[in-house]
Coordinates of C-alpha atoms in Angstrom, one line a residue:
Chain A
M300 CA 99.2 78.9 155.1
L301 CA 101.6 78.1 152.5
D302 CA 102.5 74.7 150.6
S303 CA 106.0 75.4 150.0
V304 CA 108.3 78.2 150.8
D305 CA 112.2 79.0 150.8
S306 CA 111.8 79.6 154.6
T307 CA 109.1 80.8 156.7
N308 CA 111.5 83.2 158.7
A309 CA 112.4 84.6 155.2
Y310 CA 108.9 84.9 154.1
A311 CA 108.1 86.6 157.4
A312 CA 110.9 89.2 156.8
R313 CA 109.3 90.0 153.7
I314 CA 105.9 90.7 154.8
A315 CA 106.8 92.1 158.1
P316 CA 106.8 96.0 156.8
E317 CA 103.1 95.7 155.7
L318 CA 101.9 93.6 159.0
D319 CA 99.4 95.2 161.0
R320 CA 98.9 92.3 163.7
P321 CA 100.8 89.5 164.7
T322 CA 100.7 86.5 162.2
W323 CA 101.8 82.9 161.8
I324 CA 103.2 81.7 158.9
M325 CA 103.0 77.8 158.3
A326 CA 104.5 75.9 155.4
H327 CA 104.3 72.2 154.5
R328 CA 107.3 72.4 152.8
Q329 CA 110.7 74.6 153.2
T330 CA 113.1 74.7 150.3
A331 CA 115.7 76.5 152.2
A332 CA 115.0 76.1 156.0
R333 CA 117.9 77.3 158.0
G334 CA 119.1 77.2 161.7
R335 CA 121.2 79.4 163.8
R336 CA 124.1 80.8 161.9
G337 CA 123.4 79.1 158.5
R338 CA 122.9 75.7 160.2
T339 CA 120.7 73.8 157.9
W340 CA 117.3 72.5 159.3
A341 CA 115.8 69.7 157.5
S342 CA 111.8 69.9 157.5
P343 CA 110.6 67.0 155.9
D344 CA 106.9 66.2 155.1
G345 CA 104.7 65.8 158.3
N346 CA 107.0 67.7 160.4
F347 CA 106.4 71.2 161.5
S348 CA 107.5 74.5 160.4
A349 CA 106.0 77.9 161.3
T350 CA 106.9 81.5 162.0
L351 CA 105.2 83.9 164.1
V352 CA 105.9 87.2 162.8
M353 CA 105.1 90.7 164.7
R354 CA 105.8 94.4 165.4
P355 CA 106.1 94.4 169.2
G356 CA 108.0 97.6 169.5
G357 CA 110.1 98.4 172.3
V358 CA 113.8 97.8 172.5
P359 CA 115.7 94.4 171.3
G360 CA 116.4 93.1 174.8
W361 CA 112.8 93.2 175.6
A362 CA 112.0 91.5 172.3
A363 CA 114.6 88.9 172.7
L364 CA 112.6 87.6 176.0
R365 CA 110.2 85.9 173.4
S366 CA 112.8 83.2 173.2
F367 CA 111.7 81.9 176.5
L368 CA 108.0 82.8 175.7
A369 CA 108.3 80.3 172.7
A370 CA 110.1 77.7 174.5
N371 CA 107.2 77.7 177.4
A372 CA 104.5 77.8 174.5
L373 CA 106.3 74.9 172.8
F374 CA 107.0 72.8 176.2
E375 CA 103.3 73.2 177.0
T376 CA 102.1 72.2 173.7
L377 CA 104.4 68.9 173.7
A378 CA 103.3 68.3 177.1
L379 CA 99.9 67.6 175.7
E380 CA 101.3 64.7 173.3
V381 CA 103.9 63.1 176.0
D382 CA 104.2 63.1 179.7
R383 CA 105.5 66.4 180.8
T384 CA 108.5 65.0 182.9
R385 CA 110.1 63.8 179.6
L386 CA 110.6 67.5 178.3
A387 CA 113.0 69.9 179.6
T388 CA 114.1 73.4 178.4
K389 CA 117.5 74.4 177.4
W390 CA 119.0 77.7 177.7
P391 CA 117.6 79.9 176.1
N392 CA 114.9 78.3 173.9
D393 CA 115.5 74.6 173.1
V394 CA 113.2 72.0 174.4
L395 CA 114.5 68.5 174.7
L396 CA 112.3 65.0 174.9
D397 CA 114.1 62.3 176.5
G398 CA 117.3 64.5 176.3
G399 CA 117.0 64.6 172.4
K400 CA 116.6 67.6 170.2
I401 CA 112.8 67.7 169.1
A402 CA 112.5 71.2 167.9
G403 CA 114.5 74.4 167.1
I404 CA 113.7 77.9 167.5
L405 CA 115.1 80.9 165.8
L406 CA 114.3 84.5 166.4
E407 CA 115.2 87.3 164.0
S408 CA 114.4 90.8 164.4
A409 CA 115.5 93.9 162.9
G410 CA 115.5 97.4 163.7
S411 CA 117.5 100.9 164.1
G412 CA 117.9 103.4 166.7
G413 CA 117.6 101.1 169.5
Q414 CA 113.9 100.1 168.5
V415 CA 112.8 97.0 167.2
D416 CA 110.8 97.1 163.8
W417 CA 109.9 93.6 163.5
L418 CA 110.5 90.1 165.1
A419 CA 110.1 86.8 163.7
I420 CA 109.9 83.6 165.9
G421 CA 110.5 80.6 163.7
I422 CA 109.9 77.3 165.1
G423 CA 110.6 73.7 163.7
V424 CA 109.5 70.5 165.3
N425 CA 110.2 67.0 164.4
L426 CA 106.7 65.7 164.5
A427 CA 107.0 62.7 162.1
Q428 CA 110.6 62.4 161.3
A429 CA 114.1 62.9 162.9
P430 CA 116.7 64.0 160.7
V431 CA 119.8 62.0 160.6
A432 CA 122.0 63.0 163.4
E433 CA 125.2 64.7 162.6
P434 CA 128.2 62.6 164.3
D435 CA 129.3 65.7 166.7
A436 CA 125.5 66.4 167.5
A437 CA 125.5 66.9 171.5
F438 CA 121.8 66.3 171.4
P439 CA 120.6 63.7 169.1
P440 CA 117.7 64.6 167.2
V441 CA 114.3 63.0 167.8
S442 CA 110.6 62.8 166.8
L443 CA 107.6 63.1 168.6
T444 CA 106.1 59.7 167.0
G445 CA 109.7 58.1 167.0
Q446 CA 109.7 58.5 171.1
G447 CA 106.1 57.0 171.0
G448 CA 104.1 60.0 170.8
S449 CA 101.0 60.8 168.8
N450 CA 100.8 61.4 164.9
I451 CA 99.5 64.8 165.2
A452 CA 99.0 66.8 162.1
P453 CA 101.1 70.0 161.7
E454 CA 97.8 72.4 161.4
A455 CA 96.4 70.8 164.9
F456 CA 100.0 71.5 166.5
L457 CA 99.9 74.8 165.1
A458 CA 96.5 75.5 166.8
R459 CA 97.3 74.5 170.2
L460 CA 100.9 76.2 169.9
A461 CA 99.5 79.3 168.9
D462 CA 97.0 79.3 171.7
H463 CA 99.8 78.6 174.3
Y464 CA 101.9 81.4 172.6
A465 CA 99.1 84.0 173.0
T466 CA 98.9 83.0 176.7
E467 CA 102.6 83.5 177.3
E468 CA 102.5 87.0 175.4
A469 CA 99.2 87.9 177.7
I470 CA 101.4 87.0 180.7
L471 CA 104.4 89.2 179.8
E472 CA 102.3 92.2 178.9
R473 CA 100.1 92.0 182.1
L474 CA 102.7 90.4 184.6
G475 CA 105.9 90.8 183.1
F476 CA 108.9 88.5 182.4
E477 CA 109.2 87.2 186.3
P478 CA 106.4 84.6 185.9
I479 CA 107.7 83.3 182.4
R480 CA 111.3 83.1 183.9
E481 CA 109.9 81.0 186.8
K482 CA 108.0 78.7 184.6
W483 CA 111.0 78.2 182.2
L484 CA 113.2 77.7 185.2
R485 CA 111.1 74.9 186.5
A486 CA 111.4 73.0 183.4
A487 CA 114.9 73.6 182.9
A488 CA 117.4 70.6 182.5
R489 CA 120.4 70.6 184.9
L490 CA 119.5 73.4 187.0
G491 CA 122.3 73.3 189.9
E492 CA 124.5 71.3 187.9
T493 CA 127.9 71.9 186.0
I494 CA 126.9 72.9 182.2
S495 CA 129.1 74.4 179.6
A496 CA 128.4 77.4 177.5
R497 CA 130.3 77.9 174.1
T498 CA 130.5 81.4 173.4
G499 CA 132.4 83.3 170.8
D500 CA 135.4 83.4 173.2
G501 CA 135.6 79.9 174.0
V502 CA 133.9 77.6 176.5
I503 CA 132.8 78.6 180.1
E504 CA 132.0 75.9 182.2
G505 CA 130.1 76.6 185.7
I506 CA 127.3 75.6 187.9
F507 CA 123.9 76.6 186.1
R508 CA 122.6 79.0 188.7
T509 CA 119.6 80.6 187.2
I510 CA 118.7 83.0 184.5
D511 CA 118.3 86.8 185.1
P512 CA 115.5 89.3 184.7
A513 CA 117.0 90.0 181.2
G514 CA 117.2 86.4 180.3
Q515 CA 120.8 85.8 180.6
L516 CA 122.3 82.6 181.7
I517 CA 124.0 82.7 184.9
L518 CA 126.8 80.3 185.7
D519 CA 128.8 80.1 189.0
C520 CA 132.4 79.6 187.7
A521 CA 135.6 79.2 189.5
D522 CA 136.2 82.9 189.2
G523 CA 132.7 84.2 190.4
P524 CA 129.4 84.4 188.7
R525 CA 129.2 85.0 184.9
S526 CA 126.3 86.2 182.9
I527 CA 126.0 85.1 179.4
A528 CA 124.0 86.6 176.6
A529 CA 124.8 84.4 173.6
A530 CA 126.1 80.7 173.8
D531 CA 125.6 77.1 172.7
V532 CA 124.8 75.2 176.0
F533 CA 125.7 71.6 176.4
F534 CA 126.1 69.1 178.9
Chain B
M249 CA 106.7 95.1 192.0
T250 CA 109.2 93.2 194.4
D251 CA 112.6 94.5 195.5
T252 CA 114.5 92.2 192.7
P253 CA 113.9 94.8 189.8
H254 CA 115.0 97.6 192.4
K255 CA 118.3 95.8 193.2
S256 CA 118.8 95.2 189.6
D257 CA 118.1 98.7 188.8
V258 CA 120.8 99.6 191.5
A259 CA 123.2 97.2 190.0
F260 CA 122.4 98.8 186.5
I261 CA 123.0 102.3 187.7
R262 CA 126.4 101.1 189.3
A263 CA 127.4 99.7 186.1
L264 CA 126.6 102.8 184.1
A265 CA 128.6 105.0 186.8
E266 CA 131.7 102.5 186.3
L267 CA 131.4 102.8 182.5
L268 CA 131.3 106.5 183.0
R269 CA 134.6 106.5 184.9
E270 CA 136.1 103.8 182.8
N271 CA 135.8 105.6 179.5
D272 CA 136.1 109.1 180.7
L273 CA 132.5 110.2 179.7
T274 CA 130.9 113.1 181.2
E275 CA 127.4 111.9 180.8
L276 CA 125.3 109.0 180.0
R277 CA 121.6 108.3 179.4
V278 CA 119.9 105.1 179.2
K279 CA 116.5 104.5 178.6
R280 CA 115.0 101.0 178.9
D281 CA 111.3 100.1 178.1
Y282 CA 110.7 96.5 179.9
A283 CA 106.8 96.9 179.3
E284 CA 104.1 99.5 179.4
A285 CA 104.3 100.2 183.1
D286 CA 107.9 99.1 183.5
S287 CA 110.9 101.0 182.3
I288 CA 113.8 102.7 183.2
D289 CA 115.4 106.2 182.6
V290 CA 118.5 106.9 183.9
R291 CA 121.0 109.6 183.4
V292 CA 124.4 109.5 184.9
S293 CA 126.9 112.5 184.9
R294 CA 129.9 113.6 186.4
Q295 CA 132.3 116.5 186.3
T296 CA 135.8 116.2 184.4
I297 CA 138.6 118.1 185.3
V298 CA 139.2 120.6 182.5
A299 CA 142.8 122.1 182.4
P300 CA 143.6 124.5 183.9
P301 CA 141.3 123.5 186.8
P302 CA 139.2 126.4 188.0
P303 CA 140.6 127.7 191.6
V304 CA 137.8 126.1 193.5
A305 CA 137.0 123.0 191.5
P306 CA 137.0 119.8 193.6
S307 CA 140.2 117.8 192.7
A308 CA 139.0 114.3 192.1
P309 CA 135.0 114.2 192.1
A310 CA 133.9 110.9 192.6
P311 CA 131.2 109.6 189.9
A312 CA 127.7 110.6 191.0
P313 CA 125.0 108.4 190.0
S314 CA 121.6 110.4 189.9
A315 CA 118.6 109.6 188.1
P316 CA 117.9 112.1 186.4
S317 CA 120.6 114.4 187.2
A318 CA 120.6 118.2 187.4
A319 CA 122.1 120.2 184.4
P320 CA 124.6 118.1 182.3
A321 CA 128.0 118.2 183.3
P322 CA 130.4 120.6 181.6
A323 CA 131.8 119.4 178.2
A324 CA 134.7 117.2 178.3
A325 CA 137.8 118.5 176.7
E326 CA 139.0 116.4 173.7
N327 CA 137.3 113.1 173.5
D328 CA 138.3 110.2 171.2
D329 CA 135.5 107.8 172.2
P330 CA 133.9 106.6 168.9
A331 CA 130.5 106.2 170.7
R332 CA 130.4 110.0 170.7
L333 CA 131.0 110.3 167.2
P334 CA 128.1 111.9 165.2
G335 CA 127.9 109.0 162.9
A336 CA 128.2 106.2 165.7
V337 CA 125.7 103.2 165.4
T338 CA 125.7 101.8 169.0
S339 CA 124.7 98.5 170.2
P340 CA 121.0 98.3 171.4
M341 CA 121.9 95.3 173.6
V342 CA 124.2 92.9 175.2
G343 CA 125.4 90.2 172.9
T344 CA 127.7 88.7 170.2
I345 CA 128.5 90.4 167.1
Y346 CA 128.3 88.6 163.8
L347 CA 129.5 90.6 160.5
S348 CA 128.1 88.2 158.2
P349 CA 124.6 86.6 157.6
E350 CA 126.4 83.2 158.3
P351 CA 129.6 81.7 158.6
G352 CA 131.6 81.7 155.4
A353 CA 129.6 84.3 153.7
D354 CA 130.6 87.6 152.9
A355 CA 130.1 90.3 155.4
F356 CA 127.0 92.6 155.2
V357 CA 129.1 95.6 154.8
K358 CA 132.9 96.4 154.5
T359 CA 134.7 99.8 155.3
G360 CA 134.1 102.5 152.4
D361 CA 130.9 100.7 151.3
T362 CA 128.0 103.1 150.7
V363 CA 125.0 102.0 152.8
S364 CA 121.2 103.0 152.6
E365 CA 118.9 103.6 155.4
G366 CA 117.5 100.5 156.4
Q367 CA 120.2 98.1 155.2
T368 CA 121.5 95.7 157.6
L369 CA 124.9 96.6 159.2
L370 CA 125.6 93.5 161.3
I371 CA 123.7 91.2 163.9
V372 CA 123.7 91.4 167.6
E373 CA 122.8 88.0 169.1
A374 CA 121.3 87.6 172.4
M375 CA 119.0 84.7 173.7
K376 CA 119.4 83.2 170.6
T377 CA 117.6 86.3 168.8
M378 CA 119.6 87.5 165.8
N379 CA 118.8 91.0 165.7
H380 CA 119.7 92.9 162.7
I381 CA 121.1 96.5 163.0
A382 CA 119.8 98.6 160.3
A383 CA 121.7 101.7 159.1
P384 CA 120.0 104.6 160.9
R385 CA 120.8 106.7 157.7
S386 CA 122.1 106.6 154.2
G387 CA 126.0 107.2 154.0
T388 CA 129.3 105.5 154.1
V389 CA 130.7 102.8 156.1
R390 CA 133.8 104.9 157.6
R391 CA 134.7 102.5 160.5
I392 CA 134.0 98.9 161.7
L393 CA 134.9 99.0 165.4
V394 CA 133.9 95.3 166.2
E395 CA 135.1 91.9 165.3
D396 CA 133.1 89.0 164.2
G397 CA 132.3 86.7 166.9
S398 CA 133.1 88.9 169.8
P399 CA 131.0 90.1 172.7
V400 CA 129.6 93.6 172.7
E401 CA 128.1 95.6 175.5
F402 CA 125.1 97.8 175.5
G403 CA 125.9 101.3 174.0
A404 CA 129.3 100.0 172.5
P405 CA 130.0 101.7 169.3
L406 CA 129.9 99.3 166.5
M407 CA 130.3 101.3 163.5
I408 CA 130.8 104.8 162.1
V409 CA 128.4 105.6 159.3
E410 CA 128.3 108.9 157.8

């Protein structure tokens, strides 16, 4: 538990080499919070910022499945505060509340020779305040209290999230990815409908069919099914 | 296990066989650990026509997926595939390449840079996981084979560090 830190993911990367077991790092304030590809992430007081850092071993493709474990765990944690029908997952690890962005998850890993050395799962949740929406935001930021949810302290939120995540990790270890995939799909927004995926090459539009056993997004496009490993999804 | 993993395994092996043929490789081995009791270890190999062909050599052998195969196929003649160069750093996953920590920032490394073992060379993103690819050894970045923001396949050569 830290009072203030540059970023919980950056801190995780620094302590990872010495780590002997999975560890949660929570900070009341992040002075250099970041999102995907250098996007800023506002983490005002009262909101939740934490990173789970671990040394899972294995190949990067397996480590990356934790995106879905984290999304499922966050979904269940939020479902204790609001009716679960108002929550939805968006590929791969977003959780939406009433269609708005209540949280952000950023995973970072490092390794060489095809093996993962460490993995950091950074999770930010707008418990108390939603940052001001950027004009082009596809999913307007919302907060838990702003949507009528209870006023939960970050410490209490962490305790529940850590429990839910531990259960997801046990499912992965004992039963494999399939039950995690099925659970994620049950909560997925726009399944069977047309969605768009913005990749480095452009925008791919297609019917959101499923996610595959590697977690890739499967879209039925005009020229056949496409599997997508990295993209921003919007609809 | 249901038959779903089996089907995907078959598809995976078929994809490897195609990769082998398209890139004119003689052998390809992939080991993936999905979980403690769930892994796949595939080696696909084929014979290539060496010049001059031996009198009894088959004219154009089809790629033969096998897991695992018998003895490795005879070595190819000259092969310019960067993935086979000794200093090749290959992608451990399907994803998107980022050569800098964030848009607009300096690249992690550039051609000619001296790097130390463990230093980040680039990022491969998949499932919103930013996977930092570390230099497997100290050396010099000889070639950068991928572009920022481009998609990359499993096993594709990324950089040459020697």
